[in-house]
Amino acid sequence: MTTLFVSDLHLDAERPAITDLFGRFLEDEARGADALYILGDLFEAWVGDDDPSDVGAFVADRLAALDRAGTPSYFIRGNRDFLLGDDYARRARMRILNDPAVVMLEGEPALLMHGDTLCTDDKAYQAFRAQTRDPQWQAQFLSQPLPARLAFAQQARAASQAHQGSLKQEGLMEAITDVATSTVDATMARFGIKRLIHGHTHRPKVHDETHGTRIVLGDWYDQGSVLRVDRDGAKLSAL
């Protein structure tokens, strides 16, 4: 049996082909797997479980059907969908995990993360993250009307693109937005686990780190990226 991992799908109405690709993946390969883990940024933006988007409804229906077919799904919130809550999780019949989370894979523990907390050199992002993860900030934000929340999401996306554009002009994009080696080392040492799996950076690769193996999942902008783990090992490939 195989355990599947995906991350950074960034699903939204502007890229229907990728949403359809994910739907086919759930109806095909994911059925019969031991489990499916979604390590954040399933959606391009998520402003609350009351958002009636067609993409959200489609994904919830497919994930619920996957669970009824016998394959459970697990979700770690990302930097784009950190407001995804229990109401949507119940609709999709998926389990929300803490970030980080430890799971057993083929008899060995693995540490799962979205990955944004490893990018500690990006001070501006980390400050924004700290603000938006505050429970008081989230309660105040979710109390606003849906149109106001959607407008905020658009503004946040524009600000993120401007921040990345500035980093590119300064030649710092690759270094600042990738993980910090010291933070990876400290995290793996703290948990004492030799396999770390995460997304967020959109740089799919298997790394040999000081304390073990770090597997980075790819994004789903132009194609699917899936990590398959079974008794023969771990294989990262595109759909």
PDB file of N, CA and C in Angstrom, residues 47-107:
ATOM      1  N   VAL A  47     -10.883  32.494   2.905  1.00  0.00           N
ATOM      2  CA  VAL A  47     -11.253  33.596   3.799  1.00  0.00           C
ATOM      3  C   VAL A  47     -12.330  33.199   4.805  1.00  0.00           C
ATOM      4  N   GLY A  48     -12.602  31.921   4.897  1.00  0.00           N
ATOM      5  CA  GLY A  48     -13.599  31.447   5.857  1.00  0.00           C
ATOM      6  C   GLY A  48     -14.422  30.313   5.285  1.00  0.00           C
ATOM      7  N   ASP A  49     -14.907  29.462   6.169  1.00  0.00           N
ATOM      8  CA  ASP A  49     -15.650  28.281   5.728  1.00  0.00           C
ATOM      9  C   ASP A  49     -17.022  28.626   5.152  1.00  0.00           C
ATOM     10  N   ASP A  50     -17.444  29.879   5.266  1.00  0.00           N
ATOM     11  CA  ASP A  50     -18.732  30.299   4.704  1.00  0.00           C
ATOM     12  C   ASP A  50     -18.604  30.745   3.250  1.00  0.00           C
ATOM     13  N   ASP A  51     -17.402  30.695   2.694  1.00  0.00           N
ATOM     14  CA  ASP A  51     -17.202  31.069   1.297  1.00  0.00           C
ATOM     15  C   ASP A  51     -17.866  30.017   0.402  1.00  0.00           C
ATOM     16  N   PRO A  52     -18.871  30.407  -0.408  1.00  0.00           N
ATOM     17  CA  PRO A  52     -19.613  29.420  -1.204  1.00  0.00           C
ATOM     18  C   PRO A  52     -18.977  29.114  -2.556  1.00  0.00           C
ATOM     19  N   SER A  53     -17.660  29.171  -2.664  1.00  0.00           N
ATOM     20  CA  SER A  53     -17.012  29.007  -3.965  1.00  0.00           C
ATOM     21  C   SER A  53     -17.264  27.618  -4.542  1.00  0.00           C
ATOM     22  N   ASP A  54     -17.373  27.562  -5.866  1.00  0.00           N
ATOM     23  CA  ASP A  54     -17.573  26.291  -6.553  1.00  0.00           C
ATOM     24  C   ASP A  54     -16.366  25.374  -6.379  1.00  0.00           C
ATOM     25  N   VAL A  55     -15.157  25.964  -6.373  1.00  0.00           N
ATOM     26  CA  VAL A  55     -13.952  25.157  -6.213  1.00  0.00           C
ATOM     27  C   VAL A  55     -13.939  24.487  -4.839  1.00  0.00           C
ATOM     28  N   GLY A  56     -14.270  25.231  -3.801  1.00  0.00           N
ATOM     29  CA  GLY A  56     -14.319  24.660  -2.464  1.00  0.00           C
ATOM     30  C   GLY A  56     -15.338  23.545  -2.359  1.00  0.00           C
ATOM     31  N   ALA A  57     -16.507  23.743  -2.963  1.00  0.00           N
ATOM     32  CA  ALA A  57     -17.549  22.721  -2.933  1.00  0.00           C
ATOM     33  C   ALA A  57     -17.110  21.462  -3.690  1.00  0.00           C
ATOM     34  N   PHE A  58     -16.485  21.657  -4.841  1.00  0.00           N
ATOM     35  CA  PHE A  58     -16.007  20.532  -5.651  1.00  0.00           C
ATOM     36  C   PHE A  58     -15.001  19.698  -4.871  1.00  0.00           C
ATOM     37  N   VAL A  59     -14.022  20.358  -4.247  1.00  0.00           N
ATOM     38  CA  VAL A  59     -12.980  19.644  -3.511  1.00  0.00           C
ATOM     39  C   VAL A  59     -13.573  18.922  -2.310  1.00  0.00           C
ATOM     40  N   ALA A  60     -14.488  19.573  -1.597  1.00  0.00           N
ATOM     41  CA  ALA A  60     -15.112  18.932  -0.433  1.00  0.00           C
ATOM     42  C   ALA A  60     -15.855  17.669  -0.852  1.00  0.00           C
ATOM     43  N   ASP A  61     -16.583  17.735  -1.947  1.00  0.00           N
ATOM     44  CA  ASP A  61     -17.331  16.562  -2.430  1.00  0.00           C
ATOM     45  C   ASP A  61     -16.386  15.422  -2.785  1.00  0.00           C
ATOM     46  N   ARG A  62     -15.292  15.723  -3.475  1.00  0.00           N
ATOM     47  CA  ARG A  62     -14.357  14.677  -3.898  1.00  0.00           C
ATOM     48  C   ARG A  62     -13.597  14.081  -2.715  1.00  0.00           C
ATOM     49  N   LEU A  63     -13.198  14.915  -1.764  1.00  0.00           N
ATOM     50  CA  LEU A  63     -12.499  14.392  -0.587  1.00  0.00           C
ATOM     51  C   LEU A  63     -13.430  13.551   0.281  1.00  0.00           C
ATOM     52  N   ALA A  64     -14.672  13.973   0.402  1.00  0.00           N
ATOM     53  CA  ALA A  64     -15.635  13.193   1.175  1.00  0.00           C
ATOM     54  C   ALA A  64     -15.875  11.833   0.523  1.00  0.00           C
ATOM     55  N   ALA A  65     -15.956  11.828  -0.808  1.00  0.00           N
ATOM     56  CA  ALA A  65     -16.141  10.563  -1.525  1.00  0.00           C
ATOM     57  C   ALA A  65     -14.916   9.667  -1.345  1.00  0.00           C
ATOM     58  N   LEU A  66     -13.734  10.265  -1.322  1.00  0.00           N
ATOM     59  CA  LEU A  66     -12.509   9.496  -1.108  1.00  0.00           C
ATOM     60  C   LEU A  66     -12.524   8.841   0.265  1.00  0.00           C
ATOM     61  N   ASP A  67     -12.951   9.584   1.268  1.00  0.00           N
ATOM     62  CA  ASP A  67     -13.017   9.026   2.618  1.00  0.00           C
ATOM     63  C   ASP A  67     -14.034   7.890   2.687  1.00  0.00           C
ATOM     64  N   ARG A  68     -15.187   8.073   2.056  1.00  0.00           N
ATOM     65  CA  ARG A  68     -16.198   7.008   2.058  1.00  0.00           C
ATOM     66  C   ARG A  68     -15.701   5.763   1.330  1.00  0.00           C
ATOM     67  N   ALA A  69     -14.776   5.953   0.366  1.00  0.00           N
ATOM     68  CA  ALA A  69     -14.212   4.815  -0.370  1.00  0.00           C
ATOM     69  C   ALA A  69     -13.116   4.101   0.425  1.00  0.00           C
ATOM     70  N   GLY A  70     -12.736   4.678   1.578  1.00  0.00           N
ATOM     71  CA  GLY A  70     -11.785   3.987   2.445  1.00  0.00           C
ATOM     72  C   GLY A  70     -10.416   4.610   2.574  1.00  0.00           C
ATOM     73  N   THR A  71     -10.182   5.751   1.914  1.00  0.00           N
ATOM     74  CA  THR A  71      -8.886   6.429   2.018  1.00  0.00           C
ATOM     75  C   THR A  71      -9.068   7.718   2.803  1.00  0.00           C
ATOM     76  N   PRO A  72      -8.536   7.808   4.009  1.00  0.00           N
ATOM     77  CA  PRO A  72      -8.663   9.038   4.795  1.00  0.00           C
ATOM     78  C   PRO A  72      -7.739  10.128   4.266  1.00  0.00           C
ATOM     79  N   SER A  73      -8.134  11.370   4.461  1.00  0.00           N
ATOM     80  CA  SER A  73      -7.286  12.497   4.075  1.00  0.00           C
ATOM     81  C   SER A  73      -6.980  13.346   5.301  1.00  0.00           C
ATOM     82  N   TYR A  74      -5.764  13.892   5.314  1.00  0.00           N
ATOM     83  CA  TYR A  74      -5.283  14.709   6.422  1.00  0.00           C
ATOM     84  C   TYR A  74      -4.755  16.024   5.856  1.00  0.00           C
ATOM     85  N   PHE A  75      -4.934  17.095   6.613  1.00  0.00           N
ATOM     86  CA  PHE A  75      -4.629  18.428   6.103  1.00  0.00           C
ATOM     87  C   PHE A  75      -3.849  19.237   7.127  1.00  0.00           C
ATOM     88  N   ILE A  76      -2.770  19.882   6.674  1.00  0.00           N
ATOM     89  CA  ILE A  76      -2.044  20.871   7.455  1.00  0.00           C
ATOM     90  C   ILE A  76      -2.266  22.224   6.795  1.00  0.00           C
ATOM     91  N   ARG A  77      -2.656  23.204   7.567  1.00  0.00           N
ATOM     92  CA  ARG A  77      -2.937  24.530   7.014  1.00  0.00           C
ATOM     93  C   ARG A  77      -1.674  25.163   6.441  1.00  0.00           C
ATOM     94  N   GLY A  78      -1.847  25.888   5.320  1.00  0.00           N
ATOM     95  CA  GLY A  78      -0.733  26.586   4.696  1.00  0.00           C
ATOM     96  C   GLY A  78      -0.818  28.080   4.914  1.00  0.00           C
ATOM     97  N   ASN A  79       0.016  28.829   4.227  1.00  0.00           N
ATOM     98  CA  ASN A  79      -0.010  30.277   4.371  1.00  0.00           C
ATOM     99  C   ASN A  79      -1.134  30.911   3.569  1.00  0.00           C
ATOM    100  N   ARG A  80      -1.748  30.166   2.646  1.00  0.00           N
ATOM    101  CA  ARG A  80      -2.874  30.698   1.875  1.00  0.00           C
ATOM    102  C   ARG A  80      -4.224  30.257   2.452  1.00  0.00           C
ATOM    103  N   ASP A  81      -4.249  29.133   3.142  1.00  0.00           N
ATOM    104  CA  ASP A  81      -5.533  28.608   3.647  1.00  0.00           C
ATOM    105  C   ASP A  81      -5.483  28.332   5.150  1.00  0.00           C
ATOM    106  N   PHE A  82      -4.798  29.229   5.883  1.00  0.00           N
ATOM    107  CA  PHE A  82      -4.669  29.029   7.327  1.00  0.00           C
ATOM    108  C   PHE A  82      -5.990  29.239   8.060  1.00  0.00           C
ATOM    109  N   LEU A  83      -6.991  29.810   7.377  1.00  0.00           N
ATOM    110  CA  LEU A  83      -8.299  30.013   7.998  1.00  0.00           C
ATOM    111  C   LEU A  83      -9.272  28.873   7.719  1.00  0.00           C
ATOM    112  N   LEU A  84      -8.808  27.846   7.030  1.00  0.00           N
ATOM    113  CA  LEU A  84      -9.680  26.698   6.800  1.00  0.00           C
ATOM    114  C   LEU A  84      -9.987  26.046   8.144  1.00  0.00           C
ATOM    115  N   GLY A  85     -11.267  25.867   8.433  1.00  0.00           N
ATOM    116  CA  GLY A  85     -11.670  25.456   9.769  1.00  0.00           C
ATOM    117  C   GLY A  85     -12.398  24.127   9.844  1.00  0.00           C
ATOM    118  N   ASP A  86     -12.946  23.871  11.007  1.00  0.00           N
ATOM    119  CA  ASP A  86     -13.580  22.586  11.285  1.00  0.00           C
ATOM    120  C   ASP A  86     -14.832  22.363  10.452  1.00  0.00           C
ATOM    121  N   ASP A  87     -15.572  23.431  10.131  1.00  0.00           N
ATOM    122  CA  ASP A  87     -16.796  23.257   9.344  1.00  0.00           C
ATOM    123  C   ASP A  87     -16.478  22.691   7.967  1.00  0.00           C
ATOM    124  N   TYR A  88     -15.480  23.276   7.312  1.00  0.00           N
ATOM    125  CA  TYR A  88     -15.124  22.762   5.983  1.00  0.00           C
ATOM    126  C   TYR A  88     -14.516  21.370   6.099  1.00  0.00           C
ATOM    127  N   ALA A  89     -13.697  21.149   7.113  1.00  0.00           N
ATOM    128  CA  ALA A  89     -13.085  19.831   7.289  1.00  0.00           C
ATOM    129  C   ALA A  89     -14.164  18.754   7.448  1.00  0.00           C
ATOM    130  N   ARG A  90     -15.233  19.076   8.155  1.00  0.00           N
ATOM    131  CA  ARG A  90     -16.330  18.098   8.304  1.00  0.00           C
ATOM    132  C   ARG A  90     -17.002  17.835   6.963  1.00  0.00           C
ATOM    133  N   ARG A  91     -17.203  18.879   6.169  1.00  0.00           N
ATOM    134  CA  ARG A  91     -17.804  18.703   4.845  1.00  0.00           C
ATOM    135  C   ARG A  91     -16.944  17.796   3.977  1.00  0.00           C
ATOM    136  N   ALA A  92     -15.640  17.979   4.068  1.00  0.00           N
ATOM    137  CA  ALA A  92     -14.700  17.223   3.236  1.00  0.00           C
ATOM    138  C   ALA A  92     -14.292  15.902   3.873  1.00  0.00           C
ATOM    139  N   ARG A  93     -14.737  15.668   5.107  1.00  0.00           N
ATOM    140  CA  ARG A  93     -14.391  14.448   5.843  1.00  0.00           C
ATOM    141  C   ARG A  93     -12.868  14.265   5.924  1.00  0.00           C
ATOM    142  N   MET A  94     -12.153  15.391   6.118  1.00  0.00           N
ATOM    143  CA  MET A  94     -10.710  15.311   6.279  1.00  0.00           C
ATOM    144  C   MET A  94     -10.330  15.760   7.689  1.00  0.00           C
ATOM    145  N   ARG A  95      -9.181  15.279   8.158  1.00  0.00           N
ATOM    146  CA  ARG A  95      -8.723  15.556   9.509  1.00  0.00           C
ATOM    147  C   ARG A  95      -7.658  16.648   9.447  1.00  0.00           C
ATOM    148  N   ILE A  96      -7.793  17.666  10.278  1.00  0.00           N
ATOM    149  CA  ILE A  96      -6.806  18.740  10.338  1.00  0.00           C
ATOM    150  C   ILE A  96      -5.734  18.371  11.354  1.00  0.00           C
ATOM    151  N   LEU A  97      -4.482  18.458  10.929  1.00  0.00           N
ATOM    152  CA  LEU A  97      -3.339  18.156  11.789  1.00  0.00           C
ATOM    153  C   LEU A  97      -2.660  19.447  12.233  1.00  0.00           C
ATOM    154  N   ASN A  98      -1.981  19.365  13.351  1.00  0.00           N
ATOM    155  CA  ASN A  98      -1.144  20.480  13.775  1.00  0.00           C
ATOM    156  C   ASN A  98       0.062  20.605  12.851  1.00  0.00           C
ATOM    157  N   ASP A  99       0.673  21.772  12.855  1.00  0.00           N
ATOM    158  CA  ASP A  99       1.897  22.004  12.104  1.00  0.00           C
ATOM    159  C   ASP A  99       2.989  22.395  13.100  1.00  0.00           C
ATOM    160  N   PRO A 100       4.001  21.548  13.299  1.00  0.00           N
ATOM    161  CA  PRO A 100       4.258  20.264  12.626  1.00  0.00           C
ATOM    162  C   PRO A 100       3.465  19.116  13.240  1.00  0.00           C
ATOM    163  N   ALA A 101       3.453  17.995  12.500  1.00  0.00           N
ATOM    164  CA  ALA A 101       2.808  16.764  12.960  1.00  0.00           C
ATOM    165  C   ALA A 101       3.741  15.591  12.714  1.00  0.00           C
ATOM    166  N   VAL A 102       3.670  14.601  13.578  1.00  0.00           N
ATOM    167  CA  VAL A 102       4.472  13.386  13.429  1.00  0.00           C
ATOM    168  C   VAL A 102       3.541  12.234  13.071  1.00  0.00           C
ATOM    169  N   VAL A 103       3.872  11.517  11.999  1.00  0.00           N
ATOM    170  CA  VAL A 103       3.087  10.357  11.581  1.00  0.00           C
ATOM    171  C   VAL A 103       4.039   9.187  11.363  1.00  0.00           C
ATOM    172  N   MET A 104       3.483   7.991  11.373  1.00  0.00           N
ATOM    173  CA  MET A 104       4.273   6.795  11.109  1.00  0.00           C
ATOM    174  C   MET A 104       4.110   6.398   9.646  1.00  0.00           C
ATOM    175  N   LEU A 105       5.240   6.199   8.972  1.00  0.00           N
ATOM    176  CA  LEU A 105       5.249   5.755   7.579  1.00  0.00           C
ATOM    177  C   LEU A 105       6.085   4.496   7.477  1.00  0.00           C
ATOM    178  N   GLU A 106       5.442   3.393   7.132  1.00  0.00           N
ATOM    179  CA  GLU A 106       6.149   2.123   6.994  1.00  0.00           C
ATOM    180  C   GLU A 106       6.998   1.822   8.231  1.00  0.00           C
ATOM    181  N   GLY A 107       6.425   2.080   9.400  1.00  0.00           N
ATOM    182  CA  GLY A 107       7.084   1.742  10.657  1.00  0.00           C
ATOM    183  C   GLY A 107       8.088   2.751  11.156  1.00  0.00           C
TER     184      GLY A 107
END
